[in-house]
CSV table of C-alpha atoms in Angstrom, one decimal:
chain,number,residue,atom,x,y,z
A,1,MET,CA,20.2,-4.4,11.7
A,2,ILE,CA,18.1,-2.1,9.7
A,3,ARG,CA,16.9,-3.5,6.3
A,4,PHE,CA,14.5,-1.8,4.1
A,5,GLY,CA,12.0,-3.7,2.0
A,6,THR,CA,9.4,-2.5,-0.6
A,7,GLY,CA,7.3,-1.2,2.3
A,8,GLY,CA,9.8,0.3,4.6
A,9,TRP,CA,11.7,-1.2,7.5
A,10,ARG,CA,9.6,-3.6,9.5
A,11,ALA,CA,10.7,-5.8,12.3
A,12,ILE,CA,9.2,-7.7,15.3
A,13,ILE,CA,8.8,-5.5,18.4
A,14,GLY,CA,11.4,-6.1,21.0
A,15,ASP,CA,13.6,-8.1,18.5
A,16,GLU,CA,14.9,-5.5,16.0
A,17,PHE,CA,12.1,-2.9,16.3
A,18,THR,CA,13.8,-1.3,19.5
A,19,ARG,CA,14.4,2.2,21.0
A,20,GLU,CA,18.1,1.8,20.0
A,21,ASN,CA,17.4,1.0,16.4
A,22,VAL,CA,14.8,3.8,15.9
A,23,ARG,CA,17.2,6.3,17.5
A,24,LEU,CA,19.9,5.0,15.1
A,25,LEU,CA,17.8,5.4,12.1
A,26,ALA,CA,16.7,9.0,13.0
A,27,GLN,CA,20.3,9.8,13.7
A,28,GLY,CA,21.3,8.4,10.3
A,29,LEU,CA,18.4,10.5,8.7
A,30,ALA,CA,19.6,13.7,10.5
A,31,ASP,CA,23.2,13.1,9.3
A,32,ARG,CA,21.9,12.7,5.7
A,33,MET,CA,19.9,15.8,5.9
A,34,HIS,CA,22.9,17.8,7.1
A,35,ASP,CA,25.1,16.2,4.3
A,36,GLU,CA,22.4,17.2,1.7
A,37,GLY,CA,22.1,20.7,3.1
A,38,VAL,CA,18.2,20.4,3.5
A,39,VAL,CA,18.0,20.5,7.3
A,40,ALA,CA,15.9,23.8,7.2
A,41,ARG,CA,13.1,22.1,5.2
A,42,GLY,CA,12.6,19.7,8.1
A,43,VAL,CA,10.8,16.3,8.5
A,44,VAL,CA,7.1,15.4,9.0
A,45,ILE,CA,6.4,12.6,11.4
A,46,SER,CA,3.2,10.5,12.0
A,47,TYR,CA,2.2,7.1,13.5
A,48,ASP,CA,-0.7,4.5,13.5
A,49,ARG,CA,-2.3,2.8,16.3
A,50,ARG,CA,0.0,-0.1,16.7
A,51,PHE,CA,1.8,-0.9,20.0
A,52,LEU,CA,4.6,1.7,20.6
A,53,SER,CA,4.0,3.6,17.4
A,54,ASP,CA,3.3,6.9,19.2
A,55,VAL,CA,6.2,6.4,21.8
A,56,ALA,CA,8.6,5.5,18.9
A,57,ALA,CA,7.7,8.6,16.9
A,58,TRP,CA,8.9,10.6,19.9
A,59,TRP,CA,12.1,8.6,20.2
A,60,ALA,CA,12.9,9.8,16.6
A,61,ILE,CA,11.8,13.4,17.3
A,62,GLU,CA,14.2,13.6,20.4
A,63,VAL,CA,17.1,12.6,18.1
A,64,LEU,CA,16.2,14.8,15.2
A,65,ALA,CA,15.6,18.0,17.3
A,66,ALA,CA,18.8,17.4,19.0
A,67,ASN,CA,20.6,17.5,15.5
A,68,ASP,CA,18.8,20.7,14.7
A,69,VAL,CA,16.3,19.3,12.3
A,70,PRO,CA,12.8,21.0,12.4
A,71,VAL,CA,10.2,18.5,13.0
A,72,THR,CA,6.2,18.7,12.3
A,73,VAL,CA,4.7,15.9,14.3
A,74,ILE,CA,1.0,15.1,13.8
A,75,THR,CA,0.0,14.1,17.2
A,76,ARG,CA,-2.7,11.7,16.7
A,77,PRO,CA,-2.9,8.3,14.9
A,78,VAL,CA,-3.5,9.2,11.2
A,79,PRO,CA,-3.4,7.4,7.8
A,80,THR,CA,0.0,7.1,6.3
A,81,PRO,CA,-1.0,9.0,3.2
A,82,MET,CA,-1.6,12.0,5.3
A,83,CYS,CA,2.1,12.2,6.2
A,84,MET,CA,2.9,11.9,2.5
A,85,TRP,CA,0.5,14.7,1.7
A,86,THR,CA,1.9,16.9,4.4
A,87,VAL,CA,5.3,16.4,3.2
A,88,LYS,CA,4.3,17.5,-0.3
A,89,GLN,CA,2.3,20.4,0.9
A,90,GLN,CA,5.0,21.8,3.3
A,91,GLY,CA,7.8,21.2,1.0
A,92,SER,CA,9.5,19.1,3.6
A,93,ALA,CA,12.6,17.2,2.8
A,94,TYR,CA,11.6,13.9,4.4
A,95,GLY,CA,8.9,12.4,6.1
A,96,ILE,CA,8.6,9.2,8.3
A,97,THR,CA,5.7,7.3,9.6
A,98,VAL,CA,5.8,4.7,12.4
A,99,THR,CA,3.7,1.8,11.1
A,100,ALA,CA,4.1,-1.8,9.9
A,101,SER,CA,1.0,-1.4,7.7
A,102,HIS,CA,-0.8,-4.6,7.3
A,103,ASN,CA,1.8,-7.0,8.9
A,104,PRO,CA,0.9,-9.0,12.2
A,105,ALA,CA,0.6,-7.2,15.6
A,106,LEU,CA,4.1,-8.4,16.5
A,107,TYR,CA,5.6,-6.0,14.1
A,108,ASN,CA,6.3,-2.4,13.8
A,109,GLY,CA,8.5,-0.4,11.6
A,110,ILE,CA,9.3,2.9,9.8
A,111,LYS,CA,8.3,4.1,6.3
A,112,VAL,CA,10.6,7.0,5.0
A,113,PHE,CA,9.3,9.6,2.3
A,114,THR,CA,11.3,11.9,0.4
A,115,GLU,CA,10.6,15.3,-1.4
A,116,GLY,CA,7.0,15.6,-2.7
A,117,GLY,CA,5.8,12.9,-0.4
A,118,ARG,CA,7.4,10.1,-2.5
A,119,ASP,CA,8.2,6.6,-1.2
A,120,ALA,CA,12.1,6.6,-0.7
A,121,GLU,CA,14.0,5.2,-3.6
A,122,VAL,CA,15.9,2.1,-3.2
A,123,GLU,CA,19.2,4.1,-3.4
A,124,VAL,CA,18.1,6.4,-0.6
A,125,THR,CA,17.1,3.6,1.8
A,126,ASP,CA,20.2,1.4,0.9
A,127,GLU,CA,22.5,4.4,1.6
A,128,LEU,CA,20.7,5.2,4.7
A,129,SER,CA,20.8,1.6,6.0
A,130,ALA,CA,24.6,1.5,5.3
A,131,HIS,CA,25.3,4.6,7.0
A,132,VAL,CA,23.2,3.6,10.1
A,133,ALA,CA,25.3,0.5,10.2
A,134,THR,CA,28.4,2.6,10.9
A,135,LEU,CA,26.8,4.5,13.8
A,136,ASP,CA,27.8,4.0,17.5
A,137,PRO,CA,24.6,4.1,19.9
A,138,ALA,CA,26.5,5.9,22.3
A,139,GLY,CA,27.0,8.7,19.7
A,140,VAL,CA,23.5,9.4,19.0
A,141,ARG,CA,22.4,13.0,20.0
A,142,SER,CA,19.3,13.1,21.8
A,143,LEU,CA,17.2,15.7,23.8
A,144,ALA,CA,15.4,14.5,27.0
A,145,PRO,CA,11.7,13.8,26.7
A,146,HIS,CA,10.7,16.8,28.6
A,147,GLU,CA,12.8,19.0,26.7
A,148,VAL,CA,11.8,18.0,23.2
A,149,ARG,CA,8.1,18.8,23.7
A,150,GLU,CA,9.2,22.5,24.4
A,151,SER,CA,11.6,22.7,21.8
A,152,PRO,CA,11.0,25.5,19.2
A,153,LEU,CA,12.2,23.0,16.4
A,154,VAL,CA,9.1,20.9,17.2
A,155,THR,CA,5.6,21.8,15.8
A,156,GLN,CA,2.7,19.8,17.1
A,157,GLN,CA,-0.2,19.4,14.5
A,158,ASN,CA,-3.4,17.7,15.7
A,159,SER,CA,-5.7,18.8,12.8
A,160,ILE,CA,-6.3,16.5,9.8
A,161,ASN,CA,-8.7,19.0,7.9
A,162,TRP,CA,-6.3,20.0,5.3
A,163,TYR,CA,-5.8,16.6,4.0
A,164,LEU,CA,-9.4,15.7,4.2
A,165,ASP,CA,-10.2,18.9,2.2
A,166,ALA,CA,-7.7,18.0,-0.3
A,167,ILE,CA,-9.7,14.7,-1.0
A,168,ILE,CA,-13.1,16.3,-0.7
A,169,GLU,CA,-12.2,18.8,-3.3
A,170,GLN,CA,-11.5,16.2,-5.9
A,171,LEU,CA,-15.0,14.5,-5.4
A,172,ASP,CA,-18.3,15.2,-7.0
A,173,LEU,CA,-20.0,15.8,-3.6
A,174,ASP,CA,-23.4,16.7,-5.2
A,175,ALA,CA,-23.7,13.5,-7.0
A,176,ILE,CA,-22.9,11.6,-3.9
A,177,ARG,CA,-25.3,13.5,-1.7
A,178,HIS,CA,-28.2,12.8,-4.2
A,179,ALA,CA,-27.4,9.1,-4.4
A,180,HIS,CA,-28.4,8.6,-0.6
A,181,LEU,CA,-25.8,5.8,-0.4
A,182,SER,CA,-25.3,3.4,2.6
A,183,VAL,CA,-21.8,2.5,3.4
A,184,VAL,CA,-20.2,0.2,5.9
A,185,LEU,CA,-16.5,0.9,7.1
A,186,ASP,CA,-14.1,-1.4,8.4
A,187,PRO,CA,-10.9,0.3,9.6
A,188,MET,CA,-9.7,-3.2,10.8
A,189,PHE,CA,-8.7,-1.4,14.1
A,190,GLY,CA,-6.5,0.9,12.3
A,191,VAL,CA,-6.6,4.7,11.5
A,192,ALA,CA,-9.0,5.1,8.7
A,193,GLN,CA,-12.3,5.7,10.7
A,194,THR,CA,-12.2,9.3,11.2
A,195,SER,CA,-11.0,10.3,7.8
A,196,LEU,CA,-13.3,8.0,5.8
A,197,GLN,CA,-16.3,8.8,8.0
A,198,THR,CA,-15.9,12.5,7.9
A,199,ILE,CA,-15.6,12.6,4.2
A,200,LEU,CA,-18.6,10.2,3.6
A,201,VAL,CA,-20.9,11.9,6.2
A,202,SER,CA,-20.0,15.3,4.6
A,203,ALA,CA,-21.4,13.7,1.3
A,204,ARG,CA,-24.5,12.7,3.3
A,205,CYS,CA,-23.9,9.0,3.1
A,206,GLU,CA,-25.5,6.9,5.9
A,207,VAL,CA,-22.3,5.3,7.4
A,208,SER,CA,-21.8,2.5,10.1
A,209,VAL,CA,-18.5,1.3,11.3
A,210,ILE,CA,-17.4,-2.0,12.6
A,211,ASN,CA,-13.8,-3.0,14.1
A,212,ALA,CA,-13.1,0.6,15.2
A,213,ARG,CA,-11.8,0.5,18.7
A,214,HIS,CA,-8.2,0.8,19.5
A,215,ASP,CA,-6.8,-2.7,19.6
A,216,PRO,CA,-3.0,-3.2,19.0
A,217,LEU,CA,-3.7,-6.9,18.4
A,218,PHE,CA,-6.1,-6.0,15.6
A,219,GLY,CA,-8.7,-8.4,16.7
A,220,GLY,CA,-6.3,-11.4,16.7
A,221,ARG,CA,-5.9,-11.2,12.9
A,222,MET,CA,-3.7,-9.3,10.4
A,223,PRO,CA,-4.9,-5.7,9.5
A,224,SER,CA,-5.0,-6.6,5.8
A,225,PRO,CA,-8.2,-6.2,3.8
A,226,ALA,CA,-7.8,-9.5,2.0
A,227,GLU,CA,-10.9,-11.7,1.3
A,228,GLY,CA,-10.3,-14.0,4.1
A,229,SER,CA,-10.4,-11.2,6.6
A,230,LEU,CA,-13.5,-9.5,5.6
A,231,ALA,CA,-16.3,-11.9,6.7
A,232,PRO,CA,-17.5,-9.4,9.3
A,233,LEU,CA,-17.6,-6.7,6.8
A,234,ARG,CA,-19.5,-8.8,4.2
A,235,GLN,CA,-22.1,-10.0,6.9
A,236,SER,CA,-22.7,-6.3,7.9
A,237,VAL,CA,-23.2,-5.1,4.3
A,238,LEU,CA,-25.8,-7.9,3.8
A,239,ASP,CA,-27.5,-7.4,7.1
A,240,GLN,CA,-27.9,-3.7,6.5
A,241,GLY,CA,-28.8,-3.8,2.8
A,242,ALA,CA,-25.8,-1.5,2.3
A,243,ASP,CA,-24.5,-0.3,-1.1
A,244,LEU,CA,-20.9,-1.3,-0.4
A,245,GLY,CA,-18.4,-1.9,2.3
A,246,ILE,CA,-15.0,-0.4,2.5
A,247,ALA,CA,-12.1,-2.0,4.4
A,248,THR,CA,-8.6,-0.5,4.9
A,249,ASP,CA,-5.3,-1.8,6.3
A,250,GLY,CA,-3.7,-0.7,9.5
A,251,ASP,CA,-2.3,2.5,8.1
A,252,ALA,CA,-5.1,3.1,5.5
A,253,ASP,CA,-2.9,3.1,2.5
A,254,ARG,CA,-4.7,0.0,1.1
A,255,LEU,CA,-8.2,-1.1,0.8
A,256,GLY,CA,-10.7,-3.9,0.2
A,257,ILE,CA,-14.2,-3.7,-1.2
A,258,VAL,CA,-17.4,-5.7,-0.6
A,259,ASP,CA,-20.3,-4.9,-3.0
A,260,ASP,CA,-24.0,-4.9,-2.5
A,261,ARG,CA,-24.4,-8.7,-2.9
A,262,GLY,CA,-21.6,-9.4,-0.3
A,263,ASN,CA,-19.1,-10.2,-3.0
A,264,TYR,CA,-15.4,-9.4,-2.4
A,265,LEU,CA,-14.0,-7.2,-4.9
A,266,SER,CA,-10.1,-7.8,-5.2
A,267,PRO,CA,-7.7,-4.8,-5.5
A,268,ASN,CA,-7.2,-5.7,-9.1
A,269,GLN,CA,-11.0,-5.4,-9.7
A,270,VAL,CA,-11.2,-2.0,-7.9
A,271,LEU,CA,-8.1,-0.7,-9.9
A,272,VAL,CA,-9.8,-1.7,-13.1
A,273,LEU,CA,-13.1,-0.3,-12.2
A,274,LEU,CA,-11.6,3.1,-11.3
A,275,TYR,CA,-9.5,3.4,-14.4
A,276,GLU,CA,-12.5,2.8,-16.4
A,277,TYR,CA,-14.4,5.2,-14.5
A,278,LEU,CA,-11.7,8.0,-14.7
A,279,LEU,CA,-11.6,7.4,-18.6
A,280,SER,CA,-15.4,6.8,-19.4
A,281,GLY,CA,-17.1,8.6,-16.4
A,282,LYS,CA,-15.0,11.6,-16.0
A,283,GLY,CA,-13.4,11.9,-19.3
A,284,TRP,CA,-9.9,11.9,-18.2
A,285,ARG,CA,-7.2,10.8,-20.7
A,286,GLY,CA,-3.7,9.0,-19.9
A,287,PRO,CA,-2.1,5.7,-19.4
A,288,VAL,CA,-2.3,3.4,-16.4
A,289,VAL,CA,0.8,2.0,-14.4
A,290,ARG,CA,0.7,-1.4,-12.5
A,291,ASN,CA,3.5,-3.6,-11.1
A,292,LEU,CA,4.4,-6.9,-12.6
A,293,SER,CA,2.1,-8.9,-10.2
A,294,THR,CA,-1.1,-6.8,-10.9
A,295,THR,CA,-3.9,-7.9,-13.5
A,296,HIS,CA,-3.5,-7.5,-17.1
A,297,LEU,CA,-7.0,-6.7,-17.5
A,298,LEU,CA,-5.7,-3.0,-17.1
A,299,ASP,CA,-3.9,-3.6,-20.3
A,300,ARG,CA,-7.3,-4.5,-22.1
A,301,VAL,CA,-8.9,-1.4,-20.7
A,302,ALA,CA,-6.0,0.9,-21.8
A,303,ALA,CA,-5.9,-0.4,-25.3
A,304,ALA,CA,-9.7,-0.1,-25.7
A,305,HIS,CA,-9.2,3.6,-25.0
A,306,GLY,CA,-6.0,4.1,-27.1
A,307,GLU,CA,-3.9,4.3,-24.1
A,308,THR,CA,-0.9,2.4,-22.7
A,309,CYS,CA,-0.4,0.2,-19.6
A,310,TYR,CA,3.0,0.5,-18.1
A,311,GLU,CA,4.6,-2.5,-16.0
A,312,VAL,CA,7.2,-1.7,-13.3
A,313,PRO,CA,8.7,-3.8,-10.5
A,314,VAL,CA,7.0,-4.5,-7.3
A,315,GLY,CA,7.2,-1.5,-4.8
A,316,PHE,CA,5.0,1.5,-5.1
A,317,LYS,CA,8.0,3.9,-5.4
A,318,TRP,CA,8.2,2.6,-9.0
A,319,ILE,CA,4.6,3.1,-9.7
A,320,SER,CA,4.7,6.7,-8.6
A,321,ALA,CA,8.0,7.4,-10.5
A,322,LYS,CA,6.3,6.0,-13.8
A,323,MET,CA,3.1,7.9,-13.1
A,324,ALA,CA,5.2,11.2,-12.9
A,325,GLU,CA,7.2,10.2,-16.0
A,326,THR,CA,4.2,9.4,-18.1
A,327,ASP,CA,1.4,11.6,-16.6
A,328,ALA,CA,-0.6,8.3,-15.9
A,329,VAL,CA,-4.2,8.6,-14.6
A,330,ILE,CA,-3.9,6.0,-12.1
A,331,GLY,CA,-1.5,3.5,-10.8
A,332,GLY,CA,-1.8,0.6,-8.5
A,333,GLU,CA,-0.9,-3.0,-7.3
A,334,SER,CA,-2.6,-6.2,-6.5
A,335,SER,CA,-1.9,-5.8,-2.8
A,336,GLY,CA,-4.4,-3.2,-2.5
A,337,GLY,CA,-2.7,0.2,-3.0
A,338,LEU,CA,-3.4,2.7,-5.6
A,339,THR,CA,-3.3,6.5,-6.3
A,340,VAL,CA,-4.8,9.0,-8.9
A,341,ARG,CA,-3.2,11.7,-10.7
A,342,GLY,CA,-3.2,15.0,-9.0
A,343,HIS,CA,-3.1,13.7,-5.3
A,344,ILE,CA,0.0,12.3,-3.8
A,345,PRO,CA,2.7,10.2,-5.3
A,346,GLY,CA,1.9,7.2,-3.2
A,347,LYS,CA,-1.1,4.9,-2.3
A,348,ASP,CA,-4.0,6.2,-0.4
A,349,GLY,CA,-6.9,4.1,0.6
A,350,ILE,CA,-9.0,7.0,1.9
A,351,GLN,CA,-8.9,8.8,-1.5
A,352,ALA,CA,-9.5,5.4,-3.3
A,353,GLY,CA,-12.4,4.3,-1.2
A,354,SER,CA,-14.0,7.9,-1.6
A,355,LEU,CA,-13.6,7.8,-5.3
A,356,LEU,CA,-15.3,4.5,-5.6
A,357,VAL,CA,-18.2,5.9,-3.6
A,358,GLU,CA,-18.3,8.7,-6.2
A,359,MET,CA,-18.3,6.2,-9.0
A,360,VAL,CA,-21.3,4.3,-7.7
A,361,ALA,CA,-23.1,7.5,-7.1
A,362,ARG,CA,-22.8,8.9,-10.5
A,363,SER,CA,-23.4,5.7,-12.3
A,364,GLY,CA,-26.9,5.2,-10.8
A,365,LYS,CA,-26.3,1.5,-10.6
A,366,LYS,CA,-25.3,-1.1,-7.9
A,367,LEU,CA,-21.6,-1.7,-7.6
A,368,SER,CA,-22.3,-5.4,-8.5
A,369,GLU,CA,-24.0,-4.2,-11.7
A,370,ILE,CA,-21.0,-1.8,-12.7
A,371,TYR,CA,-18.5,-4.7,-12.5
A,372,ALA,CA,-20.9,-7.1,-14.4
A,373,ASP,CA,-20.8,-4.5,-17.2
A,374,LEU,CA,-17.0,-4.2,-17.1
A,375,VAL,CA,-16.6,-7.9,-17.4
A,376,GLU,CA,-19.0,-8.0,-20.4
A,377,ARG,CA,-16.8,-5.5,-22.1
A,378,TYR,CA,-13.5,-6.8,-21.4
A,379,GLY,CA,-13.8,-10.3,-20.3
A,380,GLU,CA,-12.4,-11.6,-17.1
A,381,LEU,CA,-9.0,-12.6,-15.6
A,382,VAL,CA,-8.7,-14.4,-12.3
A,383,MET,CA,-5.8,-14.2,-10.0
A,384,GLU,CA,-4.5,-16.9,-7.6
A,385,GLU,CA,-2.1,-15.8,-4.9
A,386,SER,CA,0.1,-18.0,-2.7
A,387,SER,CA,2.8,-17.4,-0.1
A,388,TYR,CA,5.1,-19.9,1.4
A,389,GLY,CA,7.6,-19.6,4.3
A,390,TYR,CA,11.1,-20.9,4.4
A,391,THR,CA,14.0,-21.6,6.6
A,392,PRO,CA,17.3,-19.7,5.8
A,393,ALA,CA,18.7,-22.8,4.2
A,394,ARG,CA,15.6,-23.3,2.2
A,395,ARG,CA,15.7,-19.7,1.0
A,396,GLU,CA,19.2,-20.1,-0.3
A,397,GLU,CA,18.2,-23.2,-2.2
A,398,LEU,CA,15.2,-21.4,-3.8
A,399,GLN,CA,17.5,-18.3,-4.6
A,400,ARG,CA,19.9,-20.7,-6.4
A,401,ARG,CA,17.3,-23.0,-8.2
A,402,ILE,CA,15.0,-20.2,-9.4
A,403,PHE,CA,16.9,-17.1,-9.9
A,404,GLU,CA,20.5,-18.4,-10.6
A,405,GLU,CA,19.9,-21.7,-12.3
A,406,HIS,CA,16.5,-20.5,-13.8
A,407,ASP,CA,15.1,-24.0,-12.9
A,408,LEU,CA,11.4,-23.7,-14.0
A,409,PRO,CA,8.7,-26.5,-14.3
A,410,ALA,CA,7.2,-27.5,-17.6
A,411,PHE,CA,4.0,-25.7,-17.9
A,412,ASP,CA,0.7,-26.8,-19.7
A,413,ARG,CA,0.8,-23.9,-22.3
A,414,GLU,CA,3.1,-22.0,-24.6
A,415,ILE,CA,5.5,-19.6,-23.2
A,416,ASP,CA,5.8,-16.2,-24.8
A,417,ARG,CA,8.7,-14.8,-22.9
A,418,ILE,CA,10.3,-14.7,-19.4
A,419,SER,CA,11.4,-11.7,-17.4
A,420,TRP,CA,14.1,-11.7,-14.6
A,421,GLU,CA,13.8,-8.1,-13.9
A,422,ASP,CA,12.1,-8.4,-10.6
A,423,GLY,CA,12.0,-12.1,-9.4
A,424,CYS,CA,10.6,-14.3,-12.2
A,425,LYS,CA,7.7,-13.5,-14.4
A,426,VAL,CA,6.4,-16.1,-17.1
A,427,TYR,CA,4.4,-14.6,-19.9
A,428,PHE,CA,2.4,-17.2,-21.6
A,429,ALA,CA,1.1,-16.9,-25.3
A,430,ASP,CA,-2.7,-17.0,-24.2
A,431,ASP,CA,-2.4,-13.8,-22.0
A,432,SER,CA,-1.9,-15.7,-18.8
A,433,TRP,CA,1.0,-15.1,-16.6
A,434,LEU,CA,2.7,-15.9,-13.3
A,435,THR,CA,5.4,-14.4,-11.1
A,436,ILE,CA,7.7,-15.8,-8.5
A,437,ARG,CA,9.5,-13.6,-6.1
A,438,PHE,CA,10.7,-13.2,-2.5
A,439,SER,CA,8.6,-10.7,-0.5
A,440,GLY,CA,10.2,-7.4,0.3
A,441,THR,CA,8.3,-7.2,3.8
A,442,GLU,CA,7.8,-10.8,5.0
A,443,PRO,CA,9.9,-13.9,5.2
A,444,VAL,CA,7.9,-15.7,2.4
A,445,ILE,CA,8.2,-16.4,-1.3
A,446,ARG,CA,5.1,-15.3,-3.3
A,447,VAL,CA,3.5,-16.9,-6.3
A,448,PHE,CA,0.9,-15.0,-8.5
A,449,ALA,CA,-0.7,-16.5,-11.5
A,450,GLU,CA,-3.5,-15.0,-13.6
A,451,ALA,CA,-5.6,-16.7,-16.2
A,452,GLY,CA,-9.0,-16.8,-17.8
A,453,THR,CA,-10.5,-19.0,-15.1
A,454,ALA,CA,-9.9,-19.7,-11.3
A,455,GLU,CA,-9.0,-23.3,-12.1
A,456,GLU,CA,-6.4,-22.4,-14.7
A,457,ALA,CA,-4.9,-19.9,-12.3
A,458,ARG,CA,-4.6,-22.6,-9.4
A,459,GLU,CA,-3.1,-24.9,-11.8
A,460,LEU,CA,-0.3,-22.7,-12.7
A,461,SER,CA,0.4,-22.0,-9.2
A,462,ARG,CA,0.3,-25.7,-8.3
A,463,THR,CA,2.7,-26.4,-10.9
A,464,VAL,CA,5.3,-24.2,-9.4
A,465,ALA,CA,4.5,-25.3,-5.8
A,466,ASP,CA,4.8,-29.0,-6.9
A,467,HIS,CA,8.1,-28.4,-8.7
A,468,PHE,CA,9.8,-26.6,-5.8
A,469,ALA,CA,7.9,-28.6,-3.0
A,470,LEU,CA,6.6,-25.5,-1.5
A,471,THR,CA,4.2,-25.8,1.5
A,472,ASP,CA,2.0,-23.4,3.3
């Protein structure tokens, strides 16, 4: 059973993430490439530091090579965005990364990328899943492990220089060098350390790193750069008097930020800061793209500059598609992923963190001061995020009540409109909003609410939780 969500296929190791399923998925992809006539363009494969990630990558390579598919494998744990960048640069037909991103250590999975380094569209992953379901494990073609490493179809790549150089070329290194910034990195036991440290040291930043060792258990916590996971980074920033701290998730496509005062800056705040910087600081022009559960403060920034903010469903593939359609400056989501025009059509925590350092360097101000200036100009919106688990029977009940019967609670403010395009989103007349939707990567239902104050956002979220008797 291979089911793709908004962030690829993820499953518990030994349950559904097995050698057999990885091989079936690889056979399905090889069959698809033959049907499409794109075999000669090949596949790029990378992996992160999770348990079995490197081994699973070779399971897939054994099958692809046996099906005459050329493979470029990056033979060290690297950020997922590097796989996407390599697909784009090499003109490969597909890319796959073995990762479960920010999921708990029990999980692993595979992300699939298509031409140009894009997240695979829903149609692609649905067709791939459907085809894989028809395959017999006994019919999977495969080379032996000792054969595949000598196969002329397999190119082993160890260098990450090209990817790093592509990011460095986009930065104002002189400005960063002359700012003499101190930065603390927290790769959360994932793959970001080498890439980010190399870029920042090249720019003469003083860099210290925490949580860098290889630990497939991620220190006993989820490798997700959310506020509750960043107490060690916050303390390190304060202890060292650093200018900022940068945390990335397990495969380095998302980030979290701690400012010079030890305050956590949410992905929403980082996204707004960078959009404002690209428009005002670098003189770029263009719209912004966000998903439906990301801050509407972006709408205010766009409007102030005579630009448009486009809203799309959850899933970065929708953001990258709309960015390509509208030539947007930046696109992102409240879960921590963003990308900037001219890079890859997918989220990249390495590039985003580097660009934020450039912003601080060029401003001549502290990060906390830059954000205070932004709030003074555009006001503030505060988001409340809640996740609730469920049993299979409970999921059916919630699906029926919310998304079929449209049974919503009575709210304490006027409703402007309701959208059912991707889950449920309620837009209120006072610019606040909330969303209710099932996660595409975890067995939870998520409630996001944004309002002018934290208490208002919490009250909107509580109203939903009480109405449906949702519990943590």
